[in-house]
Tab-separated table of C-alpha atoms and ligand atoms in Angstrom:
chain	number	residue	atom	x	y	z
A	1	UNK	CA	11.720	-4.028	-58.408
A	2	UNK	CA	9.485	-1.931	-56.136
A	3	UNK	CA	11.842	-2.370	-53.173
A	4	UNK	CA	14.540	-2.107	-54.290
A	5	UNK	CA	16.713	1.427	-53.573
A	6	UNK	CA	15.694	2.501	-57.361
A	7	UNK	CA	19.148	1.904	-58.578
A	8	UNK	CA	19.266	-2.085	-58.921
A	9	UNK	CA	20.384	-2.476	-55.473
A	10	UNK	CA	18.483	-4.248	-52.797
A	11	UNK	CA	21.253	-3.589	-49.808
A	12	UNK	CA	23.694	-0.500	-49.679
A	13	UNK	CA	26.392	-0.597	-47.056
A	14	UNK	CA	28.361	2.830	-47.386
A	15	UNK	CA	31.578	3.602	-45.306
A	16	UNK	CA	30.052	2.264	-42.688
A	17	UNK	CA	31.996	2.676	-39.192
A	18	UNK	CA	31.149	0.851	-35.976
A	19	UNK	CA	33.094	1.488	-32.271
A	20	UNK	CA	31.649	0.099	-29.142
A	21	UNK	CA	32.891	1.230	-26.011
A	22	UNK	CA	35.075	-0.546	-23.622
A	23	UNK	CA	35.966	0.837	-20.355
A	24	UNK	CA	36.437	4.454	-21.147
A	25	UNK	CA	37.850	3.222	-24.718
A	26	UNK	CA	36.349	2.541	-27.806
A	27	UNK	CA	36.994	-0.141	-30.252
A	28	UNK	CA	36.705	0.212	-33.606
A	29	UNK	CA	34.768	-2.549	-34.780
A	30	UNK	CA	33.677	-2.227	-38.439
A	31	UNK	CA	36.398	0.535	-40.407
A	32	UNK	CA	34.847	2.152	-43.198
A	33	UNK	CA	33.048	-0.994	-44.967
A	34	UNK	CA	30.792	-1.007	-48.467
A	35	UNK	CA	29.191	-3.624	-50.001
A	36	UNK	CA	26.116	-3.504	-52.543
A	37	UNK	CA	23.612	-6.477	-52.787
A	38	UNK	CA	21.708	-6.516	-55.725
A	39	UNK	CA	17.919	-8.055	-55.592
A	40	UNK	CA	18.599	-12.365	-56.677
A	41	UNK	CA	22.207	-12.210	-55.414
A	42	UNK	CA	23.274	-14.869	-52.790
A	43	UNK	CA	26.406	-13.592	-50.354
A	44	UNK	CA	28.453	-15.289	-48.129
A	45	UNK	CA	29.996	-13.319	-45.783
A	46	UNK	CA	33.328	-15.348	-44.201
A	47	UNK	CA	36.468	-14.352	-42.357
A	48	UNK	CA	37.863	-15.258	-38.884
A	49	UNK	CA	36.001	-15.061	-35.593
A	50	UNK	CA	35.597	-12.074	-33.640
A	51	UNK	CA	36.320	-9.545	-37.181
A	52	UNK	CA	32.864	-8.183	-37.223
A	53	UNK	CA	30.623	-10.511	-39.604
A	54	UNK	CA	28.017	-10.107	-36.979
A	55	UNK	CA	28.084	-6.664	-36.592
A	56	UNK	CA	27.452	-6.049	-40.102
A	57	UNK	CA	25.217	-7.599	-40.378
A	58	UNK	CA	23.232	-6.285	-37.859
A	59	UNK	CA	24.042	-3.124	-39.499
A	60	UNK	CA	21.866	-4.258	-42.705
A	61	UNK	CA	18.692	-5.669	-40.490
A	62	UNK	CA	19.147	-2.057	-38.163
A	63	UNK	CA	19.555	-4.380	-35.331
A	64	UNK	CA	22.437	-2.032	-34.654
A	65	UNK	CA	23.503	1.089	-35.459
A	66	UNK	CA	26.484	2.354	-37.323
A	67	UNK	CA	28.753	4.777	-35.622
A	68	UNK	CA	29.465	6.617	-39.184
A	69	UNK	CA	28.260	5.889	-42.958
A	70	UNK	CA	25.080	5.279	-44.266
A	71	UNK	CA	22.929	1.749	-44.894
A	72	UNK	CA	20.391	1.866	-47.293
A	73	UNK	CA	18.110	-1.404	-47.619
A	74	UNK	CA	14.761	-1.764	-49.404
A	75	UNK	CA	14.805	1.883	-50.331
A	76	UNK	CA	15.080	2.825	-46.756
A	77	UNK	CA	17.758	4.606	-44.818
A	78	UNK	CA	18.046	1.864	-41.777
A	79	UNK	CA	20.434	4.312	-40.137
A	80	UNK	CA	18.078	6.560	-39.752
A	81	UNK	CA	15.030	4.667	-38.915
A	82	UNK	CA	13.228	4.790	-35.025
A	83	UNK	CA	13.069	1.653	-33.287
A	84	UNK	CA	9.115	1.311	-34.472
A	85	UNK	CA	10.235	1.955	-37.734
A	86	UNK	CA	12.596	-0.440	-37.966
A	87	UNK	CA	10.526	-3.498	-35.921
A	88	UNK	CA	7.871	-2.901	-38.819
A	89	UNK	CA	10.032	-2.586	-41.361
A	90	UNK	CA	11.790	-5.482	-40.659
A	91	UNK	CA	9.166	-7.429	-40.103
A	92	UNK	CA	7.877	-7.305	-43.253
A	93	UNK	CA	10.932	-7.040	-45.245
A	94	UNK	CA	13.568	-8.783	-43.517
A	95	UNK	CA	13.618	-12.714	-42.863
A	96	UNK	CA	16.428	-12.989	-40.300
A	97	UNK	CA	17.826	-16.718	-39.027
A	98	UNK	CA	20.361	-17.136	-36.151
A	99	UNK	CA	22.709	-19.804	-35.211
A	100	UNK	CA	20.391	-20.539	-32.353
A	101	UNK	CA	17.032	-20.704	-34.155
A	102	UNK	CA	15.470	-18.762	-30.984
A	103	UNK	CA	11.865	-19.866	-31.626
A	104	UNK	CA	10.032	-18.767	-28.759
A	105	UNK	CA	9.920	-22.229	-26.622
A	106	UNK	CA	6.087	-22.034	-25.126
A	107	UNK	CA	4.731	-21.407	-28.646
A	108	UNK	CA	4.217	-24.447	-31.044
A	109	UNK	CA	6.010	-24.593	-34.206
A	110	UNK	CA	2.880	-23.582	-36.412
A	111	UNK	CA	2.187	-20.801	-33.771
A	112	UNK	CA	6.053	-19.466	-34.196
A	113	UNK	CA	5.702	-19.009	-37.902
A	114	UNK	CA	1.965	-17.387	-37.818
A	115	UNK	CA	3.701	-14.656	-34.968
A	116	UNK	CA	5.419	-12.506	-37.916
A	117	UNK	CA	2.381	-12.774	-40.063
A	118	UNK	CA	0.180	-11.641	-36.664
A	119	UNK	CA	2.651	-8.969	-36.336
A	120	UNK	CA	3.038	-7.026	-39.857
A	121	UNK	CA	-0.495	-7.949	-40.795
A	122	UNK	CA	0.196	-8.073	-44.250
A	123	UNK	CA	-1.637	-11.403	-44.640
A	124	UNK	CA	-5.230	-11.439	-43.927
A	125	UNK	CA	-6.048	-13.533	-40.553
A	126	UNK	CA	-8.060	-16.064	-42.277
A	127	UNK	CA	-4.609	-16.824	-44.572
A	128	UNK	CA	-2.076	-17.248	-41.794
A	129	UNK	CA	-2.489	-20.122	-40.971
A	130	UNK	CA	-2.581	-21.892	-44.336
A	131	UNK	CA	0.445	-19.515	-45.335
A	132	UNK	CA	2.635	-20.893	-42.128
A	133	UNK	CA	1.811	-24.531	-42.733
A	134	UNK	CA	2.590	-24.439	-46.650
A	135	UNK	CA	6.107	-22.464	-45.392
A	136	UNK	CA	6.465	-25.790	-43.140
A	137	UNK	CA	5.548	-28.360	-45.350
A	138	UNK	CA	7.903	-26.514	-48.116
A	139	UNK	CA	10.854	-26.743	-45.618
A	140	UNK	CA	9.759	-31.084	-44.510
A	141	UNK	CA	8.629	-29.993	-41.675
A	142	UNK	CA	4.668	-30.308	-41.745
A	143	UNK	CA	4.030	-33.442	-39.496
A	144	UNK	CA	5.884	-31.034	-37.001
A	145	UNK	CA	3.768	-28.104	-36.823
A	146	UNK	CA	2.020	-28.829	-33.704
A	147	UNK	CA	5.433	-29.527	-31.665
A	148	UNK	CA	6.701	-27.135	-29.466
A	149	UNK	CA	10.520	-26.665	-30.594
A	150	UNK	CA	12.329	-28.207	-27.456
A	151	UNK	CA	11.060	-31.180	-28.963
A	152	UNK	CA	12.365	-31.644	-32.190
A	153	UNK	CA	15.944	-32.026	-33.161
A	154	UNK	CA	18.464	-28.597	-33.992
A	155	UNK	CA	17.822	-29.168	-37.458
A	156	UNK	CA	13.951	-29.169	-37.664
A	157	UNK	CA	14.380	-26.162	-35.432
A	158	UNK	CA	16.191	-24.278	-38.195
A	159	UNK	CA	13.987	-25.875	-40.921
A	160	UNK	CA	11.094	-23.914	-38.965
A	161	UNK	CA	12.797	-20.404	-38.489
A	162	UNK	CA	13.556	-20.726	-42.644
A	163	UNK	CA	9.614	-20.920	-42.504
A	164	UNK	CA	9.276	-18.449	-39.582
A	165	UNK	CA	11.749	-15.868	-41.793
A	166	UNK	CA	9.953	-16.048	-44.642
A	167	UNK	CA	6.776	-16.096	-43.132
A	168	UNK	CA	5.612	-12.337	-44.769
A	169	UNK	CA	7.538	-13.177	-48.169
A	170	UNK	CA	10.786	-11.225	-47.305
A	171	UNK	CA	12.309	-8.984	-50.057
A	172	UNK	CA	15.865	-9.989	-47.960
A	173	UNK	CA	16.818	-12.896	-45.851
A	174	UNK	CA	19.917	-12.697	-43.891
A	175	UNK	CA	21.846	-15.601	-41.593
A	176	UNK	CA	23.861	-15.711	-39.230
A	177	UNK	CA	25.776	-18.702	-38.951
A	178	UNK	CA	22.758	-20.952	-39.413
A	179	UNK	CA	24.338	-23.343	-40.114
A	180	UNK	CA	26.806	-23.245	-36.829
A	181	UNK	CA	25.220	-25.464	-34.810
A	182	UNK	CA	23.887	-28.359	-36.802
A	183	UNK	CA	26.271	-31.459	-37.703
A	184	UNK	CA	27.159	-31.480	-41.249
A	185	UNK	CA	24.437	-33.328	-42.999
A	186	UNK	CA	21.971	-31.500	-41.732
A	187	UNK	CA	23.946	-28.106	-42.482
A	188	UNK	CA	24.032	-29.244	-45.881
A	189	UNK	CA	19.944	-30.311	-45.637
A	190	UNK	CA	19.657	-26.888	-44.641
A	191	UNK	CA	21.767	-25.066	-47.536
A	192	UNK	CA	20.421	-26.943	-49.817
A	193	UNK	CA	17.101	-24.899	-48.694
A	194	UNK	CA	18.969	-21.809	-48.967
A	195	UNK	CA	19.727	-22.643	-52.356
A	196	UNK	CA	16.468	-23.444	-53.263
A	197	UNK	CA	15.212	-20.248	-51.810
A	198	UNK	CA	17.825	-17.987	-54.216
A	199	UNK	CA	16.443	-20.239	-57.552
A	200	UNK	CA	13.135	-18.945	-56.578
A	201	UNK	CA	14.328	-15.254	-56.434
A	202	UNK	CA	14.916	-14.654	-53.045
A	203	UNK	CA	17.933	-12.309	-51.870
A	204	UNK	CA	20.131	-14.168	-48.917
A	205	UNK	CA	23.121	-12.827	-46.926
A	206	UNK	CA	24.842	-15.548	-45.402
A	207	UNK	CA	27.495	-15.423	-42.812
A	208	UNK	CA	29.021	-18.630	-41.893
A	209	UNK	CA	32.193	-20.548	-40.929
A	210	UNK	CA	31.693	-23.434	-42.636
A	211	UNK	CA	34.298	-23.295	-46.210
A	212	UNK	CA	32.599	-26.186	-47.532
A	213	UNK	CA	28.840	-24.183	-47.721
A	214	UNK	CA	30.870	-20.865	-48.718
A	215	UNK	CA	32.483	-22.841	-51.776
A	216	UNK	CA	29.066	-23.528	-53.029
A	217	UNK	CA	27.905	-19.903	-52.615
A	218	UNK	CA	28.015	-17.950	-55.981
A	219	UNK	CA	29.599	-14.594	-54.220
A	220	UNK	CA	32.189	-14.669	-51.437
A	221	UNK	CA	32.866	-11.494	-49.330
A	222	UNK	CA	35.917	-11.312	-46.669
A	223	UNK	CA	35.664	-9.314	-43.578
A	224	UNK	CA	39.224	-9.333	-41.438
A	225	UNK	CA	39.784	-7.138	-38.985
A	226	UNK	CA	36.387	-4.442	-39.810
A	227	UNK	CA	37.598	-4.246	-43.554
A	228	UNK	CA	36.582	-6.258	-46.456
A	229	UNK	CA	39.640	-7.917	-47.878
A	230	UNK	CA	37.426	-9.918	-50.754
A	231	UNK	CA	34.771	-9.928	-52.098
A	232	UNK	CA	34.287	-12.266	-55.718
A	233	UNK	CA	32.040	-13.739	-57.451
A	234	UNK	CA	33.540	-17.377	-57.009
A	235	UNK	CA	30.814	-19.610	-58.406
A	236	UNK	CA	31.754	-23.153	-56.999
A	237	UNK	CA	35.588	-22.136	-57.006
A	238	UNK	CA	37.298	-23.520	-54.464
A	239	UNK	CA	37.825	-21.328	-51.081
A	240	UNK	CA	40.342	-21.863	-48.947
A	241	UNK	CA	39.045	-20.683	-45.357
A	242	UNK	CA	39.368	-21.018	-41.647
B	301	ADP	P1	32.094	-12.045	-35.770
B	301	ADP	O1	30.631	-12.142	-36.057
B	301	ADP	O2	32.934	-11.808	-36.988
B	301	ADP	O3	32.597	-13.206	-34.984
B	301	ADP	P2	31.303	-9.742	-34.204
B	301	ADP	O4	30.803	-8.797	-35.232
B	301	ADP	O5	30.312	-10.449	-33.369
B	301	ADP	O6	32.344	-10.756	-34.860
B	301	ADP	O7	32.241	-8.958	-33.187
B	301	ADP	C1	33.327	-8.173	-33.629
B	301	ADP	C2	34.015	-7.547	-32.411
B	301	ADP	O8	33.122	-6.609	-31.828
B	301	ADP	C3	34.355	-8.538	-31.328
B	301	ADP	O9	35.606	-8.174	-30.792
B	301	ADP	C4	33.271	-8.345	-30.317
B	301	ADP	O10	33.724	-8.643	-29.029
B	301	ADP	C5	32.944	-6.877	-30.469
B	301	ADP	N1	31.548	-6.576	-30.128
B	301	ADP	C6	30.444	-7.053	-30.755
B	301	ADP	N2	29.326	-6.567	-30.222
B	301	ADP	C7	29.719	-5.754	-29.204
B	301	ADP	C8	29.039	-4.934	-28.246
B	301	ADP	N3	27.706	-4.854	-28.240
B	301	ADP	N4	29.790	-4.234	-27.357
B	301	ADP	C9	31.130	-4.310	-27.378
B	301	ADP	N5	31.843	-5.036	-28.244
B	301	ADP	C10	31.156	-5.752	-29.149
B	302	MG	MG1	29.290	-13.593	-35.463
């Protein structure tokens, strides 16, 4: 694979360290974490509140910075990258999905998931459109398009940053929590998308709380207290979390 980091994997975290300050402290956030996501490979990434899922993650899109180690994701050094770099990199290798959708409210739905595409310009202009509205109708959410998103419900909101994330065909996806704030049919609606995005190839780091989605995820990583303390291929086993 093209992008990947020319050994097999798609996402190197190595001995990655992360303090923020507080006060004249610092806190040690993240202690000397690696994890290797190879291109196909669905990861759930669990553990308790507060333990640095989040962080890590935003290690892997370069959201953040690590203090110490080194994160190496579609054959690029994120660590290293400028802020440009990174905003075009990600944007046209990195689908990202938060608990809180955050679809920009005075755009329409359709509008939302052309923005990436407007952005990395790796579709031609005349192909945008149709691109965004097949990514809408492949995620139900078609007879929505021309909606601004403070009108539809949490879930269709999500449905259409799925769309908006893969909106310039992503060689990673990553979530955090997306499924947090939706009641549980819809959360499964939505995984069930997820899942359907992995049979087709994609890559998807997952975060999320919810034991009952992380039982059905085919790898299961641990973060407690800035260390991994698991990380299995469980396969439908039966997880046990908070
Ligand atoms: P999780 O996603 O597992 O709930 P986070 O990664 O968001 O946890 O946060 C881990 C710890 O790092 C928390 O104690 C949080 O308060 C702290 N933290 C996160 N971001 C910052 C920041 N920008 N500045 C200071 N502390 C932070
Ligand atoms: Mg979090």
């Amino acid at each position: 694979m093209s992008n990947s980091n020319g050994n097999g994997k798609l996402v190197q975290v190595i001995d990655v360290v992360k303090n923020f300050p507080v006060g004249d402290d610092e806190v040690t956030v993240l202690k000397g974490i690696s994890i290797d996501v190879k291109p196909g490979e669905f990861v759930s990434i669990v553990g308790p509140s507060g333990n640095g899922k989040s962080t890590l993650l935003n290690m892997i899109t370069g959201i953040d910075r690590p203090t110490d180690g080194q994160v190496i994701v579609t054959g690029r050094e994120v660590h290293k990258m400028s802020e440009n770099e990174l905003a075009a990199w990600r944007g046209e290798h990195v689908g990202i999905i938060f608990q809180f959708f955050q679809m920009l409210p005075s755009l329409n739905i359709l509008q939302n998931v052309i923005l990436p595409m407007d952005f990395a310009k790796k579709y031609h202009p005349k192909e945008r459109k149709e691109r965004a509205m097949a990514l809408l109708e492949a995620v139900g959410l078609a007879d929505q398009a021309h909606k601004l998103p403070g009108m539809v419900s949490g879930g269709q909101q999500q449905r259409a940053a799925i769309a908006r994330a893969l909106a310039n065909d992503p060689d990673l996806i990553v979530a955090d929590e997306p499924t947090g704030n939706l009641d549980t049919r819809t959360a499964n609606d939505v995984f069930d998308l997820f899942l359907g995005l992995v049979e087709r190839g994609k890559t998807l780091v997952m975060v999320t709380h919810d034991k009952e989605l992380a039982r059905r995820v085919p790898r299961v990583v641990e973060i407690i207290d800035g260390r991994i303390t698991r990380d299995e291929f469980v396969g439908g086993a039966v997880w046990t979390g908070y």
